[in-house]
Short mmCIF file of C-alpha atoms in Angstrom, two decimals:
data_model
loop_
_atom_site.label_atom_id
_atom_site.label_comp_id
_atom_site.label_asym_id
_atom_site.label_seq_id
_atom_site.Cartn_x
_atom_site.Cartn_y
_atom_site.Cartn_z
CA MET A 27 -25.99 14.84 -16.43
CA ASN A 28 -23.76 15.61 -18.99
CA VAL A 29 -22.08 20.17 -18.06
CA ASP A 30 -19.58 21.76 -20.27
CA ILE A 31 -17.16 23.14 -18.81
CA ARG A 32 -14.95 25.69 -20.40
CA VAL A 33 -11.57 26.72 -18.67
CA ALA A 34 -9.20 29.94 -18.77
CA VAL A 35 -6.26 29.07 -16.82
CA ALA A 36 -2.68 28.19 -17.71
CA GLY A 37 -0.40 25.66 -16.55
CA ASP A 38 0.14 22.09 -16.39
CA GLU A 39 0.13 20.89 -12.90
CA LEU A 40 -3.26 23.13 -12.77
CA GLN A 41 -4.83 21.51 -16.04
CA LYS A 42 -4.00 18.26 -14.76
CA ARG A 43 -6.15 19.42 -11.71
CA LEU A 44 -8.79 20.13 -13.14
CA ARG A 45 -8.64 16.98 -15.53
CA LEU A 46 -8.60 15.17 -12.40
CA ALA A 47 -11.63 16.75 -10.79
CA ALA A 48 -13.66 16.55 -13.87
CA GLY A 49 -13.01 12.96 -14.10
CA LEU A 50 -14.11 12.65 -10.54
CA LEU A 51 -17.16 14.21 -10.66
CA GLN A 52 -18.81 10.97 -13.07
CA ALA A 53 -18.66 9.53 -8.98
CA HIS A 54 -21.84 11.74 -9.05
CA LYS A 55 -23.47 10.55 -11.94
CA ILE A 56 -21.71 13.91 -13.73
CA GLU A 57 -19.76 13.32 -17.29
CA GLY A 58 -17.72 16.43 -16.75
CA ARG A 59 -16.26 18.01 -20.14
CA LEU A 60 -13.36 20.59 -20.36
CA ARG A 61 -12.58 22.82 -23.40
CA PRO A 62 -11.21 26.05 -23.68
CA TRP A 63 -12.70 29.19 -22.82
CA ASP A 64 -14.32 30.43 -26.19
CA GLY A 65 -16.74 32.98 -24.82
CA THR A 66 -20.03 30.66 -26.19
CA ARG A 67 -22.30 28.96 -23.78
CA CYS A 68 -21.60 26.82 -21.26
CA ASP A 69 -21.92 25.06 -17.55
CA CYS A 70 -19.72 26.79 -15.82
CA ALA A 71 -16.34 28.79 -16.39
CA ILE A 72 -13.11 28.75 -14.71
CA VAL A 73 -11.05 31.31 -14.59
CA ALA A 74 -7.97 33.06 -13.23
CA ALA A 75 -8.57 35.09 -10.40
CA ASP A 76 -5.84 36.99 -10.46
CA ASP A 77 -5.30 38.68 -14.00
CA LEU A 78 -7.24 40.60 -16.31
CA TYR A 79 -8.43 38.41 -18.45
CA GLY A 80 -9.62 36.59 -15.31
CA GLU A 81 -11.85 39.59 -14.58
CA ARG A 82 -12.75 40.47 -17.91
CA ILE A 83 -14.28 36.93 -18.39
CA GLN A 84 -15.84 36.81 -14.77
CA ASP A 85 -17.98 40.28 -15.95
CA TYR A 86 -19.05 38.63 -19.00
CA ALA A 87 -19.85 35.39 -17.52
CA ARG A 88 -22.12 37.11 -14.77
CA ARG A 89 -24.03 38.93 -17.65
CA LYS A 90 -24.71 35.95 -19.39
CA GLN A 91 -25.39 34.61 -15.95
CA ILE A 92 -23.23 31.27 -16.48
CA PRO A 93 -21.27 30.06 -12.99
CA VAL A 94 -17.42 30.74 -12.65
CA LEU A 95 -14.75 29.28 -10.47
CA ALA A 96 -11.92 31.68 -9.94
CA ILE A 97 -8.41 30.11 -9.44
CA THR A 98 -6.28 32.51 -6.83
CA ARG A 99 -3.45 31.87 -4.86
CA ALA A 100 -3.73 33.46 -1.90
CA ASN A 101 -5.15 30.00 -0.17
CA ASP A 102 -5.46 26.52 -0.59
CA ARG A 103 -9.67 26.54 0.11
CA PHE A 104 -12.63 26.77 -1.48
CA ASP A 105 -15.02 29.80 -0.28
CA PRO A 106 -18.16 29.20 -1.76
CA ALA A 107 -19.45 32.59 -0.80
CA THR A 108 -17.50 34.01 -3.46
CA ALA A 109 -16.72 31.02 -5.82
CA THR A 110 -13.09 31.16 -5.45
CA ILE A 111 -10.35 28.26 -4.51
CA GLY A 112 -6.67 28.15 -4.11
CA GLU A 113 -4.59 26.64 -6.83
CA HIS A 114 -3.17 23.73 -4.69
CA ALA A 115 -6.13 22.57 -2.72
CA PRO A 116 -6.50 18.83 -2.59
CA ILE A 117 -8.56 17.23 -6.18
CA ASN A 118 -11.56 16.53 -3.60
CA VAL A 119 -11.85 20.37 -2.88
CA TYR A 120 -12.43 21.52 -6.59
CA VAL A 121 -14.48 18.58 -6.95
CA ARG A 122 -16.36 19.89 -4.21
CA ALA A 123 -16.01 23.47 -5.83
CA LEU A 124 -17.29 22.87 -8.63
CA LEU A 125 -20.60 20.52 -7.11
CA ASN A 126 -21.12 23.74 -5.53
CA LEU A 127 -20.95 25.34 -8.23
CA LEU A 128 -22.99 22.77 -10.90
CA LYS A 129 -25.32 23.00 -8.23
CA ALA A 130 -26.10 19.64 -9.13
CA GLU A 131 -28.51 17.72 -7.77
CA ALA A 132 -28.14 14.29 -8.80
CA LYS A 133 -26.56 12.23 -5.64
CA PRO A 134 -23.20 10.46 -5.13
CA ALA A 135 -23.53 6.73 -6.85
CA ALA A 136 -24.64 4.27 -4.45
CA PRO A 137 -21.84 1.84 -3.36
CA ALA A 138 -22.09 -1.70 -3.95
CA GLN A 139 -23.78 -3.39 -0.03
CA ALA A 140 -20.79 -3.80 2.08
CA THR A 141 -20.61 -6.79 4.29
CA ALA A 142 -20.06 -4.49 7.28
CA ALA A 143 -21.06 -1.24 7.86
CA SER A 144 -19.06 1.65 6.27
CA VAL A 145 -17.04 3.64 9.18
CA THR A 146 -16.01 7.14 8.05
CA SER A 147 -12.80 7.93 10.19
CA ARG A 148 -11.13 11.80 11.23
CA THR A 149 -8.09 9.69 11.36
CA ALA A 150 -5.83 10.07 8.62
CA GLY A 151 -6.54 7.16 5.57
CA LEU A 152 -3.29 5.29 5.94
CA ILE A 153 -3.96 5.20 9.19
CA LEU A 154 -7.37 4.09 9.35
CA LEU A 155 -6.68 1.35 6.93
CA ALA A 156 -3.61 0.51 8.86
CA GLN A 157 -5.30 0.01 12.12
CA ALA A 158 -8.63 -1.61 10.41
CA LEU A 159 -6.16 -4.79 8.60
CA SER A 160 -4.30 -4.85 11.90
CA ARG A 161 -7.20 -6.39 13.45
CA GLN A 162 -8.58 -8.07 9.83
CA ALA A 163 -7.13 -9.21 6.23
CA GLY A 164 -10.25 -9.43 4.56
CA ASP A 165 -10.61 -7.41 1.88
CA LEU A 166 -11.90 -4.33 1.93
CA VAL A 167 -13.15 -0.75 0.06
CA MET A 168 -12.10 2.66 0.67
CA ALA A 169 -13.68 5.79 -0.28
CA LEU A 170 -13.36 9.79 0.01
CA ASP A 171 -15.72 11.96 -2.15
CA GLY A 172 -15.66 10.25 -5.31
CA VAL A 173 -11.63 8.58 -5.07
CA GLU A 174 -12.43 4.80 -4.34
CA LEU A 175 -9.91 2.18 -3.46
CA GLY A 176 -10.33 -1.61 -3.05
CA ILE A 177 -7.81 -2.79 -0.19
CA CYS A 178 -7.27 -6.62 -1.02
CA PRO A 179 -4.54 -7.98 1.58
CA SER A 180 -5.24 -11.58 0.29
CA THR A 181 -3.96 -11.15 -3.47
CA GLY A 182 -1.48 -7.86 -2.17
CA THR A 183 -3.14 -5.70 -4.96
CA ILE A 184 -5.10 -2.66 -4.40
CA HIS A 185 -6.94 -1.66 -7.38
CA ALA A 186 -8.94 1.82 -8.46
CA ALA A 187 -11.00 2.76 -11.55
CA SER A 188 -7.55 4.35 -13.21
CA SER A 189 -4.50 5.09 -12.58
CA GLU A 190 -4.87 9.14 -12.47
CA VAL A 191 -7.60 7.93 -9.23
CA MET A 192 -4.52 5.86 -7.93
CA LEU A 193 -2.79 8.60 -7.94
CA GLN A 194 -4.88 11.16 -6.36
CA ALA A 195 -5.82 8.70 -4.12
CA LYS A 196 -2.27 8.18 -2.85
CA GLN A 197 -2.21 12.08 -2.32
CA LEU A 198 -5.02 11.76 -0.14
CA LEU A 199 -3.81 9.55 2.31
CA GLY A 200 -3.03 11.78 4.62
CA GLN A 201 -6.35 13.36 4.98
CA PRO A 202 -9.20 12.53 7.24
CA GLY A 203 -12.95 12.02 6.23
CA TRP A 204 -12.22 7.97 4.37
CA GLN A 205 -14.91 5.55 4.52
CA LEU A 206 -14.00 2.66 5.07
CA ARG A 207 -15.97 -0.67 4.53
CA GLU A 208 -15.86 -4.46 3.93
CA ALA A 209 -15.94 -5.63 0.29
CA ALA A 210 -18.73 -7.73 -1.18
CA GLY A 211 -17.78 -10.87 -3.68
CA SER A 212 -15.71 -9.54 -6.56
CA GLN A 213 -16.71 -5.68 -6.36
CA VAL A 214 -12.72 -5.04 -6.19
CA ALA A 215 -11.64 -7.21 -9.18
CA ASN A 216 -12.33 -4.54 -12.10
CA GLY A 217 -9.87 -1.79 -12.98
CA HIS A 218 -6.77 -0.22 -12.76
CA ALA A 219 -4.14 -2.66 -9.77
CA GLU A 220 -1.15 -2.22 -8.37
CA SER A 221 0.72 -4.06 -5.67
CA LEU A 222 -0.89 -2.72 -2.09
CA ASP A 223 3.13 -3.19 -0.66
CA ILE A 224 4.35 -0.56 -2.77
CA PHE A 225 1.81 1.71 -3.19
CA MET A 226 1.08 1.93 0.51
CA ILE A 227 5.21 2.35 1.47
CA ARG A 228 5.35 4.85 -0.95
CA ALA A 229 2.47 6.63 0.33
CA GLY A 230 3.79 6.16 4.16
CA ILE A 231 7.26 7.99 2.62
CA HIS A 232 4.76 10.54 1.03
CA HIS A 233 3.15 11.78 4.33
CA GLY A 234 5.54 10.54 6.86
CA GLU A 235 5.92 13.57 8.26
CA ALA A 236 1.75 14.53 8.81
CA LEU A 237 2.02 11.05 10.66
CA PRO A 238 2.13 10.51 14.19
CA MET A 239 5.47 8.33 14.79
CA PHE A 240 5.02 4.98 14.37
CA PRO A 241 4.74 2.36 17.52
CA LEU A 242 7.01 -0.11 16.73
CA GLU A 243 7.66 -1.28 20.12
CA GLY A 244 3.96 -3.11 19.95
CA SER A 245 4.53 -4.62 16.61
CA ARG A 246 6.11 -6.57 14.55
CA MET A 247 6.26 -8.50 10.53
CA LYS A 248 4.38 -10.45 9.70
CA CYS A 249 6.01 -11.24 5.95
CA TRP A 250 8.06 -9.87 3.72
CA PRO A 251 6.82 -6.63 1.46
CA ASP A 252 6.52 -7.69 -2.02
CA LEU A 253 9.23 -4.95 -3.48
CA GLY A 254 10.09 -6.84 -6.64
CA ALA A 255 9.07 -4.58 -9.06
CA ALA A 256 10.25 -1.15 -7.08
CA PRO A 257 13.85 -1.37 -6.88
CA ASP A 258 14.62 1.82 -5.92
CA LEU A 259 13.17 1.46 -1.95
CA ILE A 260 15.98 -0.34 -0.94
CA GLU A 261 15.44 1.29 2.17
CA PRO A 262 12.00 0.27 3.24
CA LEU A 263 13.90 -3.58 2.45
CA ARG A 264 16.49 -2.81 4.94
CA VAL A 265 14.14 -1.62 7.82
CA ALA A 266 12.27 -5.07 7.19
CA SER A 267 15.02 -7.04 8.08
CA LEU A 268 15.61 -5.28 10.97
CA LEU A 269 12.69 -6.15 12.10
CA ALA A 270 13.37 -9.50 11.18
CA LYS A 271 16.10 -9.68 13.39
CA GLY A 272 14.08 -8.46 16.36
CA HIS A 273 14.42 -4.18 16.24
CA ARG A 274 11.81 -2.70 18.34
CA ASP A 275 13.34 0.93 18.83
CA LEU A 276 12.16 3.63 16.06
CA GLN A 277 15.51 5.76 16.34
CA LYS A 278 17.83 2.57 16.28
CA VAL A 279 16.32 1.19 13.01
CA ALA A 280 16.94 4.65 11.21
CA GLY A 281 19.83 4.97 12.33
CA LEU A 282 21.16 1.54 11.17
CA THR A 283 19.33 2.54 7.87
CA GLY A 284 20.59 5.76 7.70
CA ILE A 285 17.63 7.41 7.33
CA GLU A 286 15.58 9.82 8.85
CA PRO A 287 12.82 8.58 11.95
CA VAL A 288 10.10 10.53 11.09
CA GLN A 289 10.95 8.28 6.97
CA ALA A 290 11.43 5.74 8.62
CA SER A 291 8.31 6.06 10.76
CA GLY A 292 6.30 6.27 7.32
CA ILE A 293 7.68 3.53 5.39
CA LEU A 294 6.10 1.69 8.88
CA TRP A 295 2.38 3.03 8.52
CA GLY A 296 3.20 1.73 5.07
CA PHE A 297 3.61 -2.03 6.09
CA GLN A 298 0.62 -2.15 8.08
CA ALA A 299 -1.49 -0.37 5.74
CA ALA A 300 -0.39 -3.02 3.28
CA GLY A 301 -0.92 -5.53 5.97
CA LEU A 302 2.67 -6.56 6.80
CA ILE A 303 2.64 -5.89 10.24
CA VAL A 304 0.48 -7.05 12.94
CA PRO A 305 0.85 -6.18 16.95
CA ASP A 306 2.73 -8.38 19.21
CA GLN A 307 0.25 -9.64 20.88
CA GLN A 308 -1.52 -11.15 17.83
CA LYS A 309 -0.90 -15.07 16.90
CA MET A 310 1.61 -15.48 14.39
CA PRO A 311 0.93 -17.70 11.08
CA SER A 312 2.71 -21.00 11.04
CA PRO A 313 5.47 -21.56 8.96
CA HIS A 314 3.46 -23.49 6.58
CA PRO A 315 0.30 -22.81 6.98
CA LYS A 316 -3.00 -24.07 4.77
CA THR A 317 -4.23 -21.51 2.05
CA ALA A 318 -6.16 -21.69 -0.46
CA SER A 319 -3.90 -21.16 -3.82
CA ASN A 320 -4.49 -16.99 -4.36
CA ASP A 321 -3.82 -16.50 -0.82
CA ARG A 322 -0.85 -14.37 -0.56
CA LEU A 323 2.12 -16.24 1.30
CA PRO A 324 5.45 -14.21 3.15
CA ALA A 325 8.40 -14.56 0.18
CA ALA A 326 10.94 -13.98 3.26
CA GLY A 327 13.43 -16.73 1.49
CA LEU A 328 13.24 -14.86 -1.60
CA PHE A 329 14.10 -11.42 -0.04
CA GLN A 330 16.32 -12.37 2.37
CA LYS A 331 18.58 -13.38 -0.44
CA LEU A 332 18.08 -10.37 -2.04
CA ALA A 333 19.02 -8.70 1.24
CA ALA A 334 22.03 -10.45 1.72
CA ARG A 335 22.99 -9.66 -2.08
CA PHE A 336 22.49 -5.77 -1.82
CA GLY A 337 24.12 -6.19 1.83
CA LEU A 338 21.22 -4.75 3.77
CA PHE A 339 21.70 -7.05 6.62
CA GLN A 340 25.31 -5.86 7.18
CA LYS A 341 24.13 -2.35 8.94
CA ALA A 342 22.18 -4.11 11.66
CA SER A 343 25.29 -6.15 12.92
#
């Protein structure tokens, strides 16, 4: 199903949101094409609700029976009764608004067959994944409103259809409603891939203030974070070095690294969502486990050398 969406709003950030939302309509078997408003026939129009130009387009569209989505600065929600949406609403809300506006009959694309039943949670997506990986290490698929991620602890990678979807997923991981299921075969092998550790640690830092404080006392590091491609993430490396030395007090870890407790907590949630932290009661892997050639192995030696080079152990003394 192809739809022609005409846009009469300004602002680079808002235009980017609309492009992402239109792209995510593909998960509902809809090809959304965005073009500037020119007064010709289209499937729907998007206007600014708070200016005279937008009001004129709405009047014209009503006469032509063209559905209109009006963007307002009054809130960040979607009101189907008035077909208005807050400018800063999450992308998934924009997708819902467009689907409602188009009255799309197409159902979302059926997910690939999973090896276990899907689970949808009211818990924030980052915490849902963290809890799942603390119990198992198999590859997973998680999805929310057409945004789908492949989580591969076995290779230390995360997959999405594109870098734009990956970016949007990071913004949505603090929200509830994510569906989690086991991956079947190679269904997460295609598309854009990034480091699972770097992605989840950045997501944890981004959502740290909105998440509960991490229960560090009952956890310990399973392996070192792979941060070789993210030299700016010095604080997570310091946190990891303190956990490796046996620190289990969140406030003390924050104090020794010189960061706020909520930031330290966000880093720890990122660690667990990347499969780097396990509960204390779980049996730790042997120093030289027998694994397949593509298994992900702890890189403690390398990162201990890096930590020593940058003086990351000094604050813990």
